[in-house]
Coordinates of C-alpha atoms in Angstrom, one line a residue:
Chain U
M796 CA 0.0 0.0 0.0
K797 CA 2.4 2.7 -1.2
A798 CA 1.1 6.2 -1.9
D799 CA 1.4 8.2 -5.1
W800 CA 1.3 11.3 -2.9
I801 CA 0.2 12.1 0.6
A802 CA -2.5 14.6 1.7
V803 CA -2.0 16.2 5.1
D804 CA -4.3 18.4 7.2
W805 CA -2.2 19.6 10.1
G806 CA -4.0 21.8 12.6
T807 CA -3.2 23.0 16.1
S808 CA -4.5 19.9 17.9
N809 CA -4.5 17.1 15.3
L810 CA -2.5 15.7 12.4
R811 CA -4.5 13.8 9.7
A812 CA -2.9 12.1 6.7
W813 CA -4.2 10.2 3.7
A814 CA -2.3 7.9 1.3
M815 CA -3.5 8.9 -2.1
G816 CA -3.4 6.7 -5.3
T817 CA -4.7 7.1 -8.8
L818 CA -8.3 6.4 -7.7
G819 CA -8.2 8.5 -4.5
V820 CA -7.7 7.5 -0.9
I821 CA -5.9 4.3 -0.3
D822 CA -5.3 4.6 3.5
H823 CA -5.5 7.2 6.2
G824 CA -4.1 7.8 9.7
E825 CA -4.3 10.5 12.4
S826 CA -2.6 11.5 15.6
H827 CA -2.8 14.1 18.3
E828 CA 0.6 15.5 17.3
G829 CA -0.9 18.9 16.3
M830 CA 1.2 22.0 15.6
G831 CA 0.6 23.2 19.2
T832 CA 2.3 20.2 20.7
L833 CA 5.5 20.2 18.5
S834 CA 8.7 22.1 18.5
R835 CA 10.3 22.9 15.1
D836 CA 12.3 19.7 14.8
G837 CA 9.4 17.6 15.9
F838 CA 7.4 17.9 12.8
E839 CA 9.3 15.5 10.5
P840 CA 9.4 12.7 13.0
A841 CA 5.6 13.2 13.8
L842 CA 4.8 13.0 10.1
L843 CA 7.0 9.9 9.5
R844 CA 5.4 8.1 12.5
L845 CA 2.1 8.3 10.6
V846 CA 3.1 8.0 6.9
S847 CA 6.2 5.8 6.7
P848 CA 4.3 2.6 5.9
W849 CA 3.2 4.4 2.7
L850 CA 6.7 5.3 1.6
E851 CA 8.9 3.4 -0.9
D852 CA 12.7 3.2 -0.5
G853 CA 14.5 4.9 -3.4
R854 CA 11.4 7.0 -4.5
V855 CA 10.3 10.5 -3.4
T856 CA 6.7 10.7 -2.3
P857 CA 5.3 14.3 -2.4
V858 CA 3.4 15.4 0.7
I859 CA 0.9 18.3 0.3
A860 CA 0.0 19.9 3.7
C861 CA -2.3 22.6 4.8
G862 CA -3.2 24.2 8.1
M863 CA -1.3 25.6 11.2
V864 CA 1.8 23.5 10.2
G865 CA 2.6 26.7 8.1
A866 CA 2.2 29.1 10.9
R867 CA 5.0 31.2 12.4
Q868 CA 5.2 28.7 15.3
G869 CA 4.8 25.7 12.9
W870 CA 7.3 23.6 10.8
I871 CA 8.1 26.5 8.6
E872 CA 6.2 29.7 8.0
A873 CA 4.3 29.7 4.7
A874 CA 3.6 33.3 3.6
Y875 CA 0.0 34.5 3.4
R876 CA -1.6 35.5 0.1
A877 CA -3.6 38.6 0.2
V878 CA -7.3 38.6 -0.8
P879 CA -8.9 39.1 -3.3
C880 CA -7.3 36.0 -4.9
T881 CA -7.9 32.3 -5.6
P882 CA -8.1 30.3 -2.4
V883 CA -4.9 28.3 -3.1
S884 CA -1.9 28.5 -5.5
A885 CA 0.4 25.5 -6.1
A886 CA 3.1 28.0 -7.3
Q887 CA 3.3 29.6 -3.9
M888 CA 3.7 26.6 -1.7
T889 CA 6.6 26.5 0.8
P890 CA 8.9 23.5 0.9
A891 CA 9.6 22.2 4.5
P892 CA 13.1 21.2 5.4
T893 CA 13.4 17.4 5.7
S894 CA 16.2 14.9 6.3
D895 CA 14.4 11.8 5.1
S896 CA 15.0 11.6 1.3
R897 CA 11.8 9.7 0.7
I898 CA 9.6 12.7 1.2
H899 CA 9.2 16.2 -0.3
V900 CA 6.9 18.3 1.9
H901 CA 5.0 21.3 0.4
I902 CA 3.0 23.6 2.7
A903 CA 0.0 25.6 1.4
P904 CA 0.0 29.3 2.0
G905 CA -2.7 30.9 4.1
L906 CA -4.8 33.9 3.2
S907 CA -4.7 37.4 4.7
Q908 CA -6.9 40.5 4.5
D909 CA -5.4 43.9 5.0
R910 CA -8.4 45.8 6.5
P911 CA -10.2 44.7 8.5
A912 CA -7.1 42.7 9.4
D913 CA -7.8 38.9 9.2
V914 CA -5.9 35.7 8.5
M915 CA -6.7 32.0 7.8
R916 CA -4.7 28.8 7.5
G917 CA -6.2 25.6 6.4
E918 CA -9.7 27.0 5.5
E919 CA -8.4 28.3 2.2
T920 CA -7.8 24.7 1.2
Q921 CA -11.3 23.7 2.2
I922 CA -12.6 26.6 0.2
A923 CA -10.6 25.4 -2.8
G924 CA -12.1 22.0 -2.3
A925 CA -15.6 23.3 -2.0
L926 CA -15.2 25.1 -5.3
A927 CA -13.7 22.0 -6.9
L928 CA -16.7 20.0 -5.8
N929 CA -19.1 22.7 -6.8
P930 CA -17.8 24.4 -9.9
G931 CA -19.1 27.9 -10.5
F932 CA -20.3 28.4 -6.9
D933 CA -20.7 32.1 -6.2
G934 CA -21.9 33.2 -2.7
V935 CA -20.9 32.8 0.9
L936 CA -19.0 29.9 2.5
C937 CA -19.2 29.6 6.3
L938 CA -16.6 27.4 8.0
P939 CA -17.7 26.9 11.6
G940 CA -15.2 25.7 14.2
T941 CA -12.7 27.0 16.8
H942 CA -12.3 30.1 14.7
A943 CA -15.3 30.3 12.4
K944 CA -14.8 32.0 9.1
W945 CA -17.3 33.7 6.8
T946 CA -16.0 34.2 3.3
Q947 CA -17.4 35.9 0.2
V948 CA -16.5 33.8 -2.9
S949 CA -17.0 35.1 -6.4
A950 CA -15.7 34.0 -9.8
G951 CA -13.3 31.5 -8.1
E952 CA -11.8 34.0 -5.8
V953 CA -12.1 34.8 -2.1
V954 CA -13.2 38.4 -2.0
S955 CA -13.3 39.0 1.7
F956 CA -13.6 37.1 5.0
E957 CA -14.1 37.5 8.7
T958 CA -13.1 35.4 11.7
F959 CA -15.2 34.7 14.8
M960 CA -13.8 33.0 17.9
T961 CA -17.1 31.3 18.6
G962 CA -15.8 27.8 19.0
E963 CA -13.0 28.8 21.2
L964 CA -15.3 31.0 23.3
F965 CA -17.7 28.1 23.7
A966 CA -14.9 25.8 24.8
L967 CA -13.5 28.3 27.3
L968 CA -16.8 29.3 28.8
S969 CA -18.3 25.8 29.0
T970 CA -15.2 24.1 30.5
Q971 CA -13.1 26.8 32.2
S972 CA -15.5 29.5 33.4
V973 CA -17.9 29.6 36.3
L974 CA -20.5 28.4 33.8
R975 CA -18.9 24.9 33.8
H976 CA -20.6 24.1 37.1
G977 CA -24.0 24.0 35.4
M978 CA -23.0 22.7 32.0
A979 CA -23.5 19.2 30.4
P980 CA -20.4 17.8 28.7
D981 CA -22.3 17.0 25.5
G982 CA -25.8 16.7 24.1
F983 CA -28.1 19.1 22.3
D984 CA -31.5 20.6 23.3
G985 CA -32.9 22.2 20.2
A986 CA -35.4 24.5 21.9
A987 CA -32.8 25.9 24.3
F988 CA -30.4 26.4 21.4
D989 CA -33.1 28.2 19.4
A990 CA -33.9 30.4 22.4
G991 CA -30.2 31.3 22.7
V992 CA -29.9 32.2 19.0
D993 CA -33.1 34.3 19.2
E994 CA -31.9 36.1 22.4
A995 CA -28.6 37.0 20.8
L996 CA -30.0 38.1 17.4
S997 CA -32.8 40.1 18.9
R998 CA -30.6 42.0 21.4
P999 CA -27.0 41.4 20.2
N1000 CA -25.5 44.1 22.4
D1001 CA -26.8 42.3 25.5
L1002 CA -24.6 39.2 25.1
A1003 CA -22.3 40.2 28.0
A1004 CA -25.3 40.1 30.3
R1005 CA -26.8 36.9 29.0
L1006 CA -23.8 34.7 29.9
F1007 CA -23.9 34.9 33.7
R1008 CA -27.7 34.5 33.5
L1009 CA -27.2 30.9 32.6
R1010 CA -25.5 30.3 35.9
A1011 CA -28.1 32.3 37.9
E1012 CA -31.0 30.4 36.2
G1013 CA -29.3 27.1 37.1
L1014 CA -29.1 28.2 40.7
L1015 CA -32.5 29.8 41.0
H1016 CA -34.8 28.3 38.4
G1017 CA -33.4 24.8 37.8
L1018 CA -32.1 25.4 34.3
T1019 CA -30.7 22.0 33.3
P1020 CA -27.1 21.4 32.4
L1021 CA -28.2 20.3 28.9
A1022 CA -30.3 23.3 28.3
A1023 CA -27.5 25.6 29.7
R1024 CA -25.0 24.0 27.2
S1025 CA -27.4 24.4 24.3
R1026 CA -28.4 27.9 25.1
L1027 CA -24.8 29.0 25.5
S1028 CA -24.1 27.5 22.1
G1029 CA -27.1 29.3 20.7
L1030 CA -26.1 32.6 22.3
L1031 CA -22.6 32.5 20.8
I1032 CA -23.7 31.4 17.4
G1033 CA -26.5 34.0 17.5
A1034 CA -23.9 36.7 18.3
E1035 CA -21.8 35.5 15.4
L1036 CA -24.8 35.6 13.0
A1037 CA -25.7 39.1 14.2
A1038 CA -22.2 40.4 13.4
A1039 CA -21.9 38.4 10.2
K1040 CA -25.3 39.5 8.8
P1041 CA -23.7 41.4 5.9
Y1042 CA -22.3 38.1 4.8
W1043 CA -25.4 35.9 4.9
L1044 CA -28.3 38.3 4.2
G1045 CA -29.8 37.5 0.8
Q1046 CA -26.9 35.3 -0.2
P1047 CA -26.6 31.6 -1.2
V1048 CA -24.8 30.1 1.9
A1049 CA -22.9 26.8 2.1
L1050 CA -21.5 25.4 5.4
V1051 CA -18.2 23.5 5.5
G1052 CA -17.7 22.0 8.9
A1053 CA -18.2 19.0 11.3
E1054 CA -21.6 17.5 10.9
G1055 CA -23.2 18.4 14.2
L1056 CA -21.8 21.9 14.3
S1057 CA -22.9 22.6 10.6
S1058 CA -26.4 21.3 11.5
A1059 CA -26.6 23.8 14.4
Y1060 CA -25.5 26.7 12.1
A1061 CA -28.0 25.6 9.5
R1062 CA -30.7 25.5 12.1
A1063 CA -29.9 29.0 13.3
L1064 CA -29.8 30.3 9.8
A1065 CA -33.1 28.6 8.9
A1066 CA -34.7 30.6 11.7
Q1067 CA -33.5 33.7 9.9
G1068 CA -35.0 32.4 6.6
V1069 CA -31.7 31.3 5.1
T1070 CA -31.4 27.8 3.7
A1071 CA -27.8 26.7 3.9
R1072 CA -26.3 23.7 2.1
I1073 CA -24.0 21.5 4.2
L1074 CA -20.7 20.4 2.6
P1075 CA -18.7 17.7 4.5
A1076 CA -15.5 19.3 5.8
T1077 CA -13.2 16.3 5.2
D1078 CA -14.4 15.9 1.6
C1079 CA -13.6 19.6 1.0
T1080 CA -10.1 19.4 2.6
L1081 CA -9.2 16.4 0.5
A1082 CA -10.6 17.9 -2.7
G1083 CA -8.6 21.1 -2.0
L1084 CA -5.3 19.2 -1.3
T1085 CA -6.0 17.1 -4.5
A1086 CA -6.5 20.2 -6.6
L1087 CA -3.1 21.4 -5.3
A1088 CA -1.4 18.1 -5.9
R1089 CA -2.8 18.0 -9.5
E1090 CA -1.4 21.4 -10.2
L1091 CA 1.9 20.8 -8.5
L1092 CA 2.6 17.3 -9.9
A1093 CA 1.3 17.9 -13.4
Chain K
M993 CA -3.3 41.3 70.2
K994 CA -6.6 39.5 70.8
A995 CA -9.6 40.4 68.6
D996 CA -13.0 41.6 69.8
W997 CA -14.4 40.0 66.6
I998 CA -13.0 38.9 63.3
A999 CA -13.9 40.2 59.9
V1000 CA -13.6 37.7 57.0
D1001 CA -13.8 38.2 53.2
W1002 CA -13.7 34.6 51.8
G1003 CA -13.8 34.5 48.0
T1004 CA -13.2 31.7 45.4
S1005 CA -9.5 32.3 45.3
N1006 CA -8.5 34.1 48.5
L1007 CA -9.2 34.3 52.2
R1008 CA -8.7 37.6 54.0
A1009 CA -9.2 38.2 57.7
W1010 CA -9.0 41.2 60.0
A1011 CA -8.7 41.2 63.8
M1012 CA -11.1 43.9 65.0
G1013 CA -10.9 45.9 68.2
T1014 CA -12.9 48.8 69.6
L1015 CA -11.0 51.3 67.4
G1016 CA -11.1 49.2 64.2
V1017 CA -8.5 47.0 62.6
I1018 CA -5.8 45.6 64.9
D1019 CA -4.2 43.1 62.6
H1020 CA -4.8 41.4 59.3
G1021 CA -3.8 38.3 57.4
E1022 CA -4.5 36.5 54.1
S1023 CA -4.0 33.2 52.3
H1024 CA -4.8 31.6 49.0
E1025 CA -7.1 29.1 50.7
G1026 CA -10.1 30.4 48.8
M1027 CA -13.4 28.5 48.6
G1028 CA -12.4 26.9 45.3
T1029 CA -9.5 25.1 46.9
L1030 CA -11.3 23.7 49.9
S1031 CA -13.5 20.7 50.6
R1032 CA -16.3 21.1 53.2
D1033 CA -14.2 20.1 56.2
G1034 CA -11.2 22.2 55.1
F1035 CA -12.8 25.6 55.9
E1036 CA -12.4 25.6 59.7
P1037 CA -8.7 24.5 59.6
A1038 CA -8.0 27.1 56.9
L1039 CA -9.6 29.8 59.0
L1040 CA -7.8 28.8 62.2
R1041 CA -4.4 28.8 60.4
L1042 CA -5.0 32.5 59.8
V1043 CA -6.9 33.7 62.9
S1044 CA -5.8 31.5 65.9
P1045 CA -3.2 34.1 67.1
W1046 CA -6.1 36.5 67.7
L1047 CA -8.2 34.0 69.8
E1048 CA -8.3 33.8 73.6
D1049 CA -8.7 30.5 75.4
G1050 CA -12.0 30.3 77.3
R1051 CA -13.6 33.1 75.3
V1052 CA -15.8 32.9 72.2
T1053 CA -14.7 35.3 69.4
P1054 CA -17.4 36.0 66.8
V1055 CA -16.3 35.7 63.2
I1056 CA -18.4 37.6 60.5
A1057 CA -17.7 36.2 57.0
C1058 CA -19.0 37.1 53.5
G1059 CA -18.4 35.8 50.0
M1060 CA -18.3 32.5 48.3
V1061 CA -17.7 30.8 51.6
G1062 CA -21.5 30.8 51.7
A1063 CA -22.0 29.2 48.3
R1064 CA -23.5 25.7 47.8
Q1065 CA -19.9 24.4 47.3
G1066 CA -18.7 26.4 50.3
W1067 CA -18.5 25.8 54.1
I1068 CA -22.3 25.9 54.4
E1069 CA -24.9 27.3 52.1
A1070 CA -26.2 30.7 53.2
A1071 CA -29.6 31.4 51.6
Y1072 CA -30.0 34.2 49.2
R1073 CA -32.3 37.2 50.1
A1074 CA -34.4 38.4 47.2
V1075 CA -34.2 42.0 46.0
P1076 CA -35.6 44.6 46.5
C1077 CA -34.2 44.5 50.1
T1078 CA -31.4 46.0 52.2
P1079 CA -28.0 44.7 51.1
V1080 CA -27.4 42.7 54.3
S1081 CA -29.3 41.5 57.3
A1082 CA -27.7 40.3 60.5
A1083 CA -30.9 38.5 61.5
Q1084 CA -30.5 36.2 58.4
M1085 CA -26.9 35.1 58.8
T1086 CA -26.1 31.4 58.7
P1087 CA -24.0 29.8 61.5
A1088 CA -21.2 27.6 60.2
P1089 CA -20.5 24.3 62.0
T1090 CA -17.2 24.4 64.0
S1091 CA -15.4 22.1 66.4
D1092 CA -13.2 24.7 68.0
S1093 CA -15.1 26.3 70.9
R1094 CA -13.2 29.6 70.7
I1095 CA -15.1 30.8 67.5
H1096 CA -18.6 31.3 66.4
V1097 CA -18.8 31.8 62.6
H1098 CA -21.6 33.7 61.0
I1099 CA -21.9 33.8 57.2
A1100 CA -23.7 36.7 55.4
P1101 CA -26.5 35.8 53.0
G1102 CA -26.1 36.7 49.3
L1103 CA -28.7 38.4 47.2
S1104 CA -30.8 37.0 44.4
Q1105 CA -33.1 38.5 41.7
D1106 CA -35.9 36.5 40.2
R1107 CA -36.1 37.9 36.7
P1108 CA -33.8 38.4 35.0
A1109 CA -32.2 35.7 37.1
D1110 CA -29.1 36.9 38.9
V1111 CA -27.2 36.2 42.1
M1112 CA -24.4 37.8 44.2
R1113 CA -22.2 36.8 47.1
G1114 CA -19.8 39.1 48.8
E1115 CA -20.8 42.2 46.8
E1116 CA -23.9 42.7 49.0
T1117 CA -21.5 43.3 51.9
Q1118 CA -19.5 45.8 49.9
I1119 CA -22.7 47.6 49.0
A1120 CA -23.7 47.8 52.7
G1121 CA -20.3 49.2 53.4
A1122 CA -20.5 51.8 50.6
L1123 CA -23.9 52.9 52.1
A1124 CA -22.4 53.0 55.6
L1125 CA -19.6 55.2 54.4
N1126 CA -21.9 57.4 52.3
P1127 CA -25.2 57.6 54.1
G1128 CA -28.1 58.6 51.9
F1129 CA -26.4 57.5 48.7
D1130 CA -29.0 57.0 45.9
G1131 CA -27.9 55.9 42.5
V1132 CA -25.9 53.2 40.9
L1133 CA -23.0 51.2 42.3
C1134 CA -20.8 49.3 39.9
L1135 CA -18.5 46.6 41.3
P1136 CA -16.0 45.7 38.6
G1137 CA -14.1 42.4 38.9
T1138 CA -14.3 38.7 37.8
H1139 CA -18.0 39.0 37.7
A1140 CA -18.8 42.7 37.5
K1141 CA -22.1 43.8 39.1
W1142 CA -24.2 46.8 38.3
T1143 CA -26.7 47.6 41.1
Q1144 CA -29.4 50.2 41.4
V1145 CA -29.6 51.4 45.1
S1146 CA -32.4 53.5 46.5
A1147 CA -33.5 54.4 50.0
G1148 CA -31.0 52.0 51.5
E1149 CA -32.2 49.0 49.4
V1150 CA -30.8 47.2 46.4
V1151 CA -33.5 47.6 43.8
S1152 CA -32.0 45.5 40.9
F1153 CA -28.7 44.3 39.7
E1154 CA -27.0 42.7 36.7
T1155 CA -23.8 40.6 36.4
F1156 CA -21.3 40.7 33.6
M1157 CA -18.5 38.0 33.2
T1158 CA -16.1 40.7 32.0
G1159 CA -13.2 40.0 34.3
E1160 CA -13.4 36.2 33.7
L1161 CA -13.7 36.7 29.9
F1162 CA -10.6 38.9 30.0
A1163 CA -8.6 36.4 32.0
L1164 CA -9.7 33.5 29.7
L1165 CA -9.1 35.3 26.5
S1166 CA -5.8 36.9 27.5
T1167 CA -4.2 33.8 29.0
Q1168 CA -6.0 30.7 27.5
S1169 CA -7.2 31.6 24.0
V1170 CA -5.2 32.1 20.7
L1171 CA -5.0 35.8 21.7
R1172 CA -2.5 35.0 24.4
H1173 CA 0.3 34.8 21.7
G1174 CA 0.2 38.5 21.2
M1175 CA -0.8 39.7 24.7
A1176 CA 1.4 41.5 27.3
P1177 CA 1.0 40.0 30.8
D1178 CA 0.4 43.5 32.3
G1179 CA 0.6 47.2 31.6
F1180 CA -1.9 49.7 30.3
D1181 CA -2.0 51.7 27.1
G1182 CA -4.6 54.4 27.5
A1183 CA -5.1 55.2 23.8
A1184 CA -5.6 51.5 22.9
F1185 CA -8.0 51.0 25.8
D1186 CA -10.0 54.1 24.7
A1187 CA -10.1 52.8 21.1
G1188 CA -11.5 49.4 22.4
V1189 CA -14.2 51.0 24.5
D1190 CA -15.2 53.2 21.6
E1191 CA -15.3 50.3 19.1
A1192 CA -17.5 48.2 21.4
L1193 CA -19.8 51.1 22.3
S1194 CA -20.3 52.3 18.8
R1195 CA -20.9 48.9 17.3
P1196 CA -21.7 46.6 20.2
N1197 CA -23.1 43.7 18.1
D1198 CA -19.7 43.4 16.4
L1199 CA -17.8 42.3 19.5
A1200 CA -17.6 38.7 18.3
A1201 CA -15.7 39.9 15.2
R1202 CA -13.4 42.3 17.0
L1203 CA -11.7 39.7 19.1
F1204 CA -9.8 37.7 16.5
R1205 CA -8.9 41.0 14.8
L1206 CA -6.5 41.6 17.7
R1207 CA -4.6 38.5 16.7
A1208 CA -4.7 39.4 13.0
E1209 CA -3.5 42.9 13.6
G1210 CA -0.6 41.5 15.6
L1211 CA 0.4 39.3 12.7
L1212 CA -0.2 41.7 9.9
H1213 CA 0.2 45.2 11.2
G1214 CA 2.5 44.9 14.2
L1215 CA -0.1 45.6 16.9
T1216 CA 2.0 45.5 20.1
P1217 CA 1.2 43.1 22.9
L1218 CA 0.6 46.0 25.3
A1219 CA -1.8 47.7 22.9
A1220 CA -3.5 44.3 22.3
R1221 CA -4.0 43.8 26.0
S1222 CA -5.4 47.3 26.6
R1223 CA -7.7 47.1 23.5
L1224 CA -9.1 43.7 24.6
S1225 CA -9.8 45.2 28.1
G1226 CA -11.5 48.2 26.4
L1227 CA -13.5 46.0 24.1
L1228 CA -14.9 43.9 27.0
I1229 CA -15.5 46.8 29.3
G1230 CA -17.1 48.7 26.4
A1231 CA -19.4 45.8 25.7
E1232 CA -20.4 45.7 29.3
L1233 CA -21.1 49.5 29.3
A1234 CA -23.2 49.0 26.1
A1235 CA -25.4 46.4 27.8
A1236 CA -25.4 48.2 31.2
K1237 CA -26.4 51.6 29.7
P1238 CA -29.9 51.5 31.4
Y1239 CA -27.9 51.5 34.7
W1240 CA -25.5 54.3 34.2
L1241 CA -27.2 56.7 31.8
G1242 CA -28.1 59.9 33.7
Q1243 CA -27.4 58.4 37.1
P1244 CA -24.9 59.2 39.9
V1245 CA -22.4 56.3 39.6
A1246 CA -19.9 55.1 42.2
L1247 CA -17.3 52.3 41.5
V1248 CA -16.3 49.8 44.2
G1249 CA -13.3 47.8 43.1
A1250 CA -9.5 47.4 42.9
E1251 CA -7.8 50.7 42.2
G1252 CA -6.5 50.0 38.7
L1253 CA -9.7 48.4 37.4
S1254 CA -11.9 51.1 38.9
S1255 CA -9.8 53.7 37.2
A1256 CA -10.2 52.0 33.8
Y1257 CA -14.0 51.9 34.3
A1258 CA -14.0 55.5 35.4
R1259 CA -12.0 56.4 32.3
A1260 CA -14.5 54.5 30.0
L1261 CA -17.5 56.1 31.7
A1262 CA -15.9 59.6 31.5
A1263 CA -15.7 59.1 27.7
Q1264 CA -19.5 58.7 27.8
G1265 CA -19.9 61.9 29.9
V1266 CA -20.4 60.1 33.2
T1267 CA -18.2 61.2 36.2
A1268 CA -18.0 58.2 38.6
R1269 CA -16.7 58.3 42.1
I1270 CA -14.2 55.6 43.2
L1271 CA -14.7 53.9 46.6
P1272 CA -11.9 51.6 47.7
A1273 CA -13.2 48.1 47.8
T1274 CA -11.5 46.9 51.0
D1275 CA -12.8 49.9 52.9
C1276 CA -16.3 49.0 51.7
T1277 CA -15.9 45.3 52.6
L1278 CA -14.7 46.2 56.1
A1279 CA -17.4 48.8 56.6
G1280 CA -20.1 46.2 55.5
L1281 CA -18.8 43.5 57.8
T1282 CA -18.6 46.1 60.7
A1283 CA -22.2 47.1 60.1
L1284 CA -23.2 43.4 60.4
A1285 CA -21.1 42.9 63.5
R1286 CA -22.6 46.0 65.2
E1287 CA -26.1 44.7 64.6
L1288 CA -25.3 41.1 65.5
L1289 CA -23.3 41.8 68.6
A1290 CA -25.4 44.7 69.9

């Protein structure tokens, strides 16, 4: 099971790799050796631990990687490309220094926006994949997650984008703040989620006051940990939608993200009269890396 | 140096105690044995480690305590009193179980508000102290901190209040989130703080988008760690002021909090045309505990 080339999605917390052949994915593997856990000289060994079974002695296997692996604190910094521009460009990939002669590693550049200042790493490859899977798509792509991105895409280019720390805020508030005392570790209560979205969208500047109320309602009125979790999620996604309104209002919207999270965003958007398509995130990542590989290895 | 009675402010992170005599404070001590670090049977030993030098054999010394020591996870739960009501009531203090016969411990009740649901523990004693030090005060007291409180006070009663997780959000975002990479550990840049307050107050529903921009401006435009820290503080305090506007607009405002933080709030309010008086927090805590002691021991 040797790979023609290897696709790698290397984020802050996780490393995922796919052995690619002529007909697509042959094998895949993943580890928790994300960018955040590695020092500069730890990247090559971490990659080899995952991909060496797919390598052939005496032959160079190209590795195409995207994500935080190209950050300043990553393996090697891959320069940002400034929007408006195509989401990815094989000509502007950054080679990573390696000592094992069986691999050549190419890291995809991220995207930057001058004003308002913004950056992305990894999502640009998912956007390229979404466009490869949906040729001619014009409209808005939302990529929910730790740092959710809203992007305006037109004529194959990313025109503008905006980042929201919604996923990170949810993780910090639900597990590290005083709210953790009344918060279920998982589960989804649709009505509580909807109430949170509605609260945040109808009075967006009240968010700061709504958060502690979850704690107080737990103490005084028996708000359940599941409802508290779902309402917190709704409040934060609702606040994001309030601020991202110029993106989604009257536009075709597609969501690229994990299934449960994308469904929650789609539900919140539906309550605002917007029907969003859901594109599976991993399919988009792989399609984007494949587009890069085709161009680079052609 | 024996105490007539002992004043205790026992929060989540810290324990502070004062030996009180006829003329006021005789001695004081503090430790990091806050409520959050103790199990139920750890409270009495933690208190004794601090106050035993002030106790006399064969005599009972009253201990008046306020704060999270009276929470459900504390020494013993002290019931909430529902607003509108006076900030404290000696008649409704909760005795804590002790085995050392030299102390009698009384814990002050917190305050609750039915709708919108809200609770406080510890601040009610500071409010009582602020009123004791400023008899006849009618207006708004703001108590900045981990969970900032805005309270409407009239005719000696707390009429309503609202809690904002501003301090906790600042701590989480500046030390645990992606923003920590570009964030100074301390210091204050007045112009950057003012810019953050103004951004949040002029477009309060954009807060969710403003946070990640601090990171992007650090990467792209060289925003300094000190400016990033001060602008984050300004953004969060500005968002609080936007939501708390019904409290401070056209009202006499006094701030009860740590000196630096109160000054920052006063600066933000001044930009909105509100001149706020600053009352030192520890003076208010002690005056509130003293008022309780007078009533209880009379």
